[in-house]
CSV table of C-alpha atoms in Angstrom, one decimal:
chain,number,residue,atom,x,y,z
D,1,ASP,CA,209.4,155.5,103.0
D,2,LEU,CA,206.9,153.8,106.0
D,3,VAL,CA,206.9,156.5,107.7
D,4,HIS,CA,206.3,159.0,104.7
D,5,ARG,CA,203.5,156.6,103.6
D,6,LEU,CA,202.0,155.8,107.4
D,7,ALA,CA,202.1,160.4,107.8
D,8,ALA,CA,200.2,160.9,104.5
D,9,GLU,CA,197.8,157.9,105.1
D,10,THR,CA,196.8,159.0,108.9
D,11,THR,CA,197.0,162.9,108.3
D,12,GLY,CA,198.1,163.9,105.2
D,13,GLU,CA,201.0,166.0,106.6
D,14,TRP,CA,204.7,164.9,105.7
D,15,ASP,CA,205.9,166.6,109.2
D,16,THR,CA,203.8,165.3,111.9
D,17,ILE,CA,205.0,161.7,111.9
D,18,GLY,CA,208.5,160.8,112.5
D,19,ALA,CA,211.2,159.0,114.1
D,20,THR,CA,214.8,158.3,115.1
D,21,CYS,CA,216.7,155.2,114.0
D,22,LEU,CA,220.2,153.7,114.7
D,23,TYR,CA,221.1,150.7,112.3
D,24,ALA,CA,224.2,148.5,112.7
D,25,VAL,CA,225.5,145.6,110.8
D,26,TYR,CA,228.4,143.7,112.4
D,27,ASP,CA,230.7,141.2,110.3
D,28,PRO,CA,232.1,138.7,113.0
D,29,ALA,CA,234.5,137.5,109.8
D,30,ALA,CA,236.2,141.0,109.5
D,31,CYS,CA,235.3,142.1,112.9
D,32,THR,CA,234.1,145.3,111.4
D,33,CYS,CA,230.7,147.6,112.4
D,34,VAL,CA,228.6,149.7,109.8
D,35,LEU,CA,226.2,152.2,111.5
D,36,ALA,CA,224.3,154.5,110.5
D,37,SER,CA,222.0,157.2,112.3
D,38,ALA,CA,218.5,158.7,111.5
D,39,GLY,CA,219.0,161.6,114.3
D,40,HIS,CA,219.6,158.7,116.9
D,41,PRO,CA,221.9,159.3,119.8
D,42,PRO,CA,225.3,157.2,118.9
D,43,PRO,CA,226.2,154.0,120.5
D,44,VAL,CA,228.9,153.9,123.1
D,45,LEU,CA,231.8,151.5,122.9
D,46,ALA,CA,233.2,149.5,125.7
D,47,ARG,CA,236.5,148.1,124.7
D,48,PRO,CA,238.3,144.4,125.9
D,49,ASP,CA,241.1,147.2,127.5
D,50,GLY,CA,238.3,148.7,129.8
D,51,THR,CA,238.5,151.8,127.9
D,52,THR,CA,235.1,153.5,126.5
D,53,GLN,CA,234.4,155.8,123.8
D,54,LEU,CA,231.3,157.6,122.6
D,55,LEU,CA,231.5,156.3,118.8
D,56,GLU,CA,231.4,159.6,116.3
D,57,ILE,CA,228.9,158.8,113.5
D,58,SER,CA,227.6,161.5,111.3
D,59,PRO,CA,223.5,161.3,112.1
D,60,GLY,CA,221.1,162.1,109.3
D,61,PRO,CA,217.4,163.7,109.6
D,62,PRO,CA,215.0,161.6,111.5
D,63,LEU,CA,213.0,159.3,109.4
D,64,GLY,CA,210.2,160.9,107.7
D,65,VAL,CA,212.0,164.6,107.9
D,66,ASP,CA,213.7,164.3,104.8
D,67,SER,CA,214.7,162.0,101.9
D,68,MET,CA,218.6,162.6,101.7
D,69,PRO,CA,220.7,159.5,101.6
D,70,PHE,CA,222.2,158.6,105.2
D,71,GLU,CA,226.0,158.6,105.6
D,72,THR,CA,227.6,155.2,107.1
D,73,THR,CA,230.5,154.9,109.6
D,74,THR,CA,232.8,151.8,110.1
D,75,VAL,CA,234.4,150.8,113.2
D,76,ASP,CA,236.7,147.9,114.1
D,77,LEU,CA,235.5,145.7,117.0
D,78,GLN,CA,238.0,143.8,118.8
D,79,PRO,CA,236.3,140.1,119.8
D,80,GLY,CA,235.2,141.2,123.2
D,81,SER,CA,233.9,144.7,122.3
D,82,LEU,CA,230.6,145.6,124.1
D,83,LEU,CA,228.4,148.0,122.0
D,84,ALA,CA,225.4,150.1,124.2
D,85,LEU,CA,222.4,151.0,121.9
D,86,TYR,CA,219.7,153.1,123.6
D,87,THR,CA,216.7,155.4,123.2
D,88,ASP,CA,217.5,159.2,124.4
D,89,GLY,CA,214.8,158.3,127.7
D,90,LEU,CA,218.1,156.9,129.1
D,91,ILE,CA,220.1,160.0,128.8
D,92,ARG,CA,217.5,162.7,129.1
D,93,ARG,CA,217.1,164.0,132.8
D,94,GLY,CA,215.7,167.5,133.8
D,95,ASP,CA,217.4,170.4,131.9
D,96,ASP,CA,217.4,167.6,128.8
D,97,ASP,CA,221.3,167.9,128.8
D,98,ILE,CA,222.1,165.4,126.6
D,99,GLU,CA,225.9,165.7,126.2
D,100,ALA,CA,226.0,165.3,130.0
D,101,GLY,CA,223.5,162.4,129.5
D,102,MET,CA,225.9,160.7,127.5
D,103,ARG,CA,228.6,161.3,129.4
D,104,ARG,CA,227.0,159.8,132.5
D,105,LEU,CA,226.2,156.8,130.3
D,106,THR,CA,229.8,156.6,129.4
D,107,GLU,CA,231.2,156.6,132.6
D,108,ASN,CA,228.9,154.0,134.3
D,109,LEU,CA,229.4,151.8,131.3
D,110,THR,CA,233.2,152.0,132.5
D,111,THR,CA,232.3,150.8,136.0
D,112,HIS,CA,230.0,148.3,135.2
D,113,SER,CA,231.0,146.5,132.1
D,114,GLY,CA,233.9,144.0,131.8
D,115,PRO,CA,234.9,140.4,132.2
D,116,ASP,CA,233.8,140.4,135.7
D,117,HIS,CA,230.3,141.3,134.6
D,118,SER,CA,227.1,139.8,132.7
D,119,LEU,CA,225.4,141.8,130.1
D,120,VAL,CA,222.3,141.3,132.5
D,121,GLU,CA,224.2,142.6,135.5
D,122,THR,CA,225.5,145.4,133.3
D,123,GLY,CA,222.2,146.5,131.7
D,124,ARG,CA,220.5,146.5,135.3
D,125,ALA,CA,223.2,148.7,136.5
D,126,LEU,CA,222.6,151.1,133.3
D,127,LEU,CA,219.0,151.2,133.8
D,128,ALA,CA,218.9,151.5,137.7
D,129,ASP,CA,221.1,155.1,137.3
D,130,PRO,CA,218.8,157.3,139.1
D,131,GLY,CA,220.5,160.5,137.8
D,132,GLU,CA,219.4,164.0,139.2
D,133,THR,CA,215.8,163.4,138.1
D,134,PRO,CA,213.6,160.6,136.8
D,135,PRO,CA,213.9,160.0,133.2
D,136,ARG,CA,210.8,161.6,131.1
D,137,ASP,CA,210.6,159.2,128.5
D,138,ASP,CA,210.4,155.7,127.7
D,139,ILE,CA,213.6,153.7,128.2
D,140,ALA,CA,215.2,150.9,125.3
D,141,LEU,CA,218.6,149.8,125.9
D,142,LEU,CA,220.5,147.2,123.8
D,143,LEU,CA,223.8,145.5,124.9
D,144,ALA,CA,225.6,143.5,122.0
D,145,CYS,CA,229.2,141.6,123.1
D,146,THR,CA,230.9,140.9,119.8
D,147,ARG,CA,232.9,138.1,118.8
D,148,ALA,CA,234.8,136.9,116.1
D,149,VAL,CA,234.6,134.3,113.6
D,150,PRO,CA,238.2,132.5,113.2
D,151,ALA,CA,239.9,132.9,109.8
D,152,LYS,CA,240.3,129.0,109.5
D,153,ASN,CA,236.4,129.3,109.4
D,154,THR,CA,235.7,131.6,106.5
D,155,VAL,CA,237.0,131.5,102.8
D,156,SER,CA,236.1,133.4,99.8
D,157,TRP,CA,236.6,133.9,96.4
D,158,GLU,CA,236.2,136.6,93.6
D,159,PHE,CA,235.2,136.1,90.1
D,160,PRO,CA,234.7,138.2,87.0
D,161,ALA,CA,230.8,138.6,85.3
D,162,ASP,CA,231.1,135.5,83.0
D,163,PRO,CA,228.9,132.5,83.1
D,164,ALA,CA,231.7,130.7,82.6
D,165,VAL,CA,232.9,131.1,86.3
D,166,ILE,CA,229.3,130.0,87.7
D,167,ALA,CA,230.6,126.3,87.3
D,168,HIS,CA,234.1,127.5,89.1
D,169,ALA,CA,232.1,128.7,92.1
D,170,ARG,CA,230.3,125.7,92.4
D,171,GLU,CA,233.3,123.4,92.6
D,172,ALA,CA,235.0,125.8,94.9
D,173,ALA,CA,232.4,125.6,97.3
D,174,ALA,CA,231.9,122.1,97.0
D,175,ARG,CA,235.9,121.5,97.7
D,176,GLN,CA,235.8,124.0,100.8
D,177,LEU,CA,232.8,121.9,102.1
D,178,THR,CA,234.6,118.5,101.6
D,179,THR,CA,237.7,120.4,103.7
D,180,TRP,CA,235.3,121.5,106.5
D,181,GLY,CA,233.5,117.9,106.3
D,182,LEU,CA,230.1,119.3,105.6
D,183,ASP,CA,229.9,117.2,102.3
D,184,ASP,CA,226.0,116.9,103.4
D,185,LEU,CA,225.6,119.9,102.6
D,186,ALA,CA,227.4,120.0,99.4
D,187,PHE,CA,224.4,119.5,97.1
D,188,THR,CA,222.2,122.2,98.4
D,189,THR,CA,225.0,124.6,98.7
D,190,GLU,CA,226.1,124.3,95.2
D,191,LEU,CA,222.3,124.9,94.0
D,192,ILE,CA,222.6,128.3,96.3
D,193,VAL,CA,225.8,129.4,94.8
D,194,SER,CA,224.7,128.8,91.2
D,195,GLU,CA,221.5,130.6,91.7
D,196,LEU,CA,222.9,133.2,93.7
D,197,VAL,CA,226.4,133.5,91.7
D,198,THR,CA,223.9,133.5,88.4
D,199,ASN,CA,221.8,136.5,89.6
D,200,ALA,CA,224.9,138.4,89.9
D,201,VAL,CA,226.4,137.8,86.5
D,202,ARG,CA,223.1,138.2,84.2
D,203,TYR,CA,221.7,141.4,86.3
D,204,ALA,CA,224.3,142.8,88.3
D,205,GLY,CA,228.0,142.5,86.4
D,206,GLY,CA,231.1,142.3,88.2
D,207,PRO,CA,233.2,141.4,90.0
D,208,VAL,CA,231.4,138.9,92.0
D,209,GLY,CA,232.3,138.0,95.6
D,210,LEU,CA,231.7,134.7,97.1
D,211,ARG,CA,232.2,133.8,100.8
D,212,LEU,CA,231.4,130.7,103.1
D,213,ILE,CA,231.3,131.2,106.7
D,214,ARG,CA,231.3,128.4,109.2
D,215,GLU,CA,229.9,128.8,112.7
D,216,ASP,CA,227.0,127.1,114.5
D,217,VAL,CA,225.4,127.7,110.8
D,218,LEU,CA,226.4,127.3,107.4
D,219,VAL,CA,226.5,131.0,105.7
D,220,CYS,CA,226.7,131.5,101.9
D,221,GLU,CA,227.3,135.2,100.7
D,222,VAL,CA,227.2,136.5,97.3
D,223,THR,CA,228.1,140.1,96.8
D,224,ASP,CA,227.8,141.9,93.5
D,225,PRO,CA,228.0,146.0,92.7
D,226,SER,CA,224.5,146.5,92.1
D,227,ASN,CA,222.3,148.3,94.4
D,228,THR,CA,218.8,146.8,92.9
D,229,GLN,CA,217.1,145.0,95.7
D,230,PRO,CA,216.6,141.4,95.1
D,231,ARG,CA,213.0,140.3,95.0
D,232,MET,CA,211.2,136.7,95.4
D,233,ARG,CA,209.3,136.2,92.1
D,234,ARG,CA,206.3,133.6,91.7
D,235,ALA,CA,207.0,132.1,88.5
D,236,ARG,CA,204.4,130.2,86.0
D,237,TRP,CA,204.5,126.7,84.9
D,238,SER,CA,205.6,127.9,81.6
D,239,ASP,CA,208.5,129.8,82.7
D,240,GLU,CA,212.1,128.9,81.9
D,241,GLY,CA,213.4,131.4,84.9
D,242,GLY,CA,212.2,133.1,87.8
D,243,ARG,CA,212.8,130.7,90.4
D,244,GLY,CA,216.0,131.2,91.6
D,245,LEU,CA,215.2,133.1,94.9
D,246,PHE,CA,212.5,130.7,95.5
D,247,LEU,CA,214.8,127.8,95.1
D,248,VAL,CA,217.2,129.6,98.0
D,249,ALA,CA,214.6,130.3,100.1
D,250,GLN,CA,213.2,126.7,100.4
D,251,LEU,CA,216.9,125.3,100.9
D,252,THR,CA,217.6,127.8,103.9
D,253,THR,CA,217.0,128.5,107.2
D,254,ARG,CA,217.2,132.3,106.8
D,255,TRP,CA,218.2,134.3,103.5
D,256,GLY,CA,218.5,138.4,102.9
D,257,SER,CA,220.2,141.4,101.8
D,258,ARG,CA,222.2,143.9,103.4
D,259,TYR,CA,224.0,146.9,101.1
D,260,GLY,CA,227.4,147.8,101.3
D,261,GLN,CA,229.4,151.0,100.6
D,262,GLN,CA,229.5,149.8,96.9
D,263,GLY,CA,226.6,147.4,95.7
D,264,LYS,CA,224.9,144.7,97.9
D,265,THR,CA,225.0,141.3,99.7
D,266,ILE,CA,222.5,138.5,99.6
D,267,TRP,CA,223.4,135.5,101.9
D,268,ALA,CA,221.7,132.4,102.8
D,269,GLU,CA,222.0,130.4,106.1
D,270,GLN,CA,221.7,126.8,106.3
D,271,ALA,CA,221.8,124.6,109.6
D,272,ILE,CA,224.5,122.3,110.3
D,273,GLN,CA,223.9,119.1,111.9
D,274,ARG,CA,226.0,118.3,114.8
D,275,ARG,CA,227.7,115.0,115.0
D,276,HIS,CA,228.3,113.0,118.0
D,277,SER,CA,231.7,111.7,118.0
D,278,HIS,CA,232.0,107.8,119.3
D,279,PRO,CA,233.8,107.7,123.0
D,280,ALA,CA,236.9,106.2,121.4
D,281,GLU,CA,237.3,109.1,118.7
D,282,GLU,CA,237.4,111.5,121.8
D,283,LEU,CA,240.3,110.0,123.4
């Protein structure tokens, strides 16, 4: 939408402005990565066992060329996997043989990745490859090393689209926070759960999924079958509703939403205060 609008505002012609794009969402709890491509080169995966692979995805047209929906590809990523995302300046050399450039990148990643190489060292090695000719375009390279959230740090529930389940969802979240020793976040988390589950039940239907993830932060996720993007409203003083997302935004450090194969997920993140134990307790 942005590319189409820029093209219309600057030139009045739809086919003069475009861009390729690769979008990836990694779930550290399920160890899965969902990718969608708009005419962009596929990423390269380096596995912990030392093998590498050019991921097969179904690219759509570049942004601004068409309005067709984009296909998504889901891949399983073991903890410690390395994902290399890049612009075509890294693989285009001389005769623009993109396939040769992809093979060269895959081979270089095999050589320069692994437990003995840091991400910085791997990135420098990939960018330093001279190839047969200098690059003809700007180069951007992004390396991401995956990790997994331990199973004990994740819990999830599923509820029907019934207003009665809102109280059950709050209670379930509060009990889990007590188990994790995060009672100080119970009040705000119950409010967040209440607002997000209420919105899902009221506007999206069921089933409604609730997931809590504890790591460096506490993440609360609510999934529903609707594809409607959530929107924060500015409620008037006389309005009886419309403040749900505003409250979520005020109570959290970050929040947002993402689409899945079916429906969407709204997530909210809270900081966890690190507690310093007594020296005797450490013994």
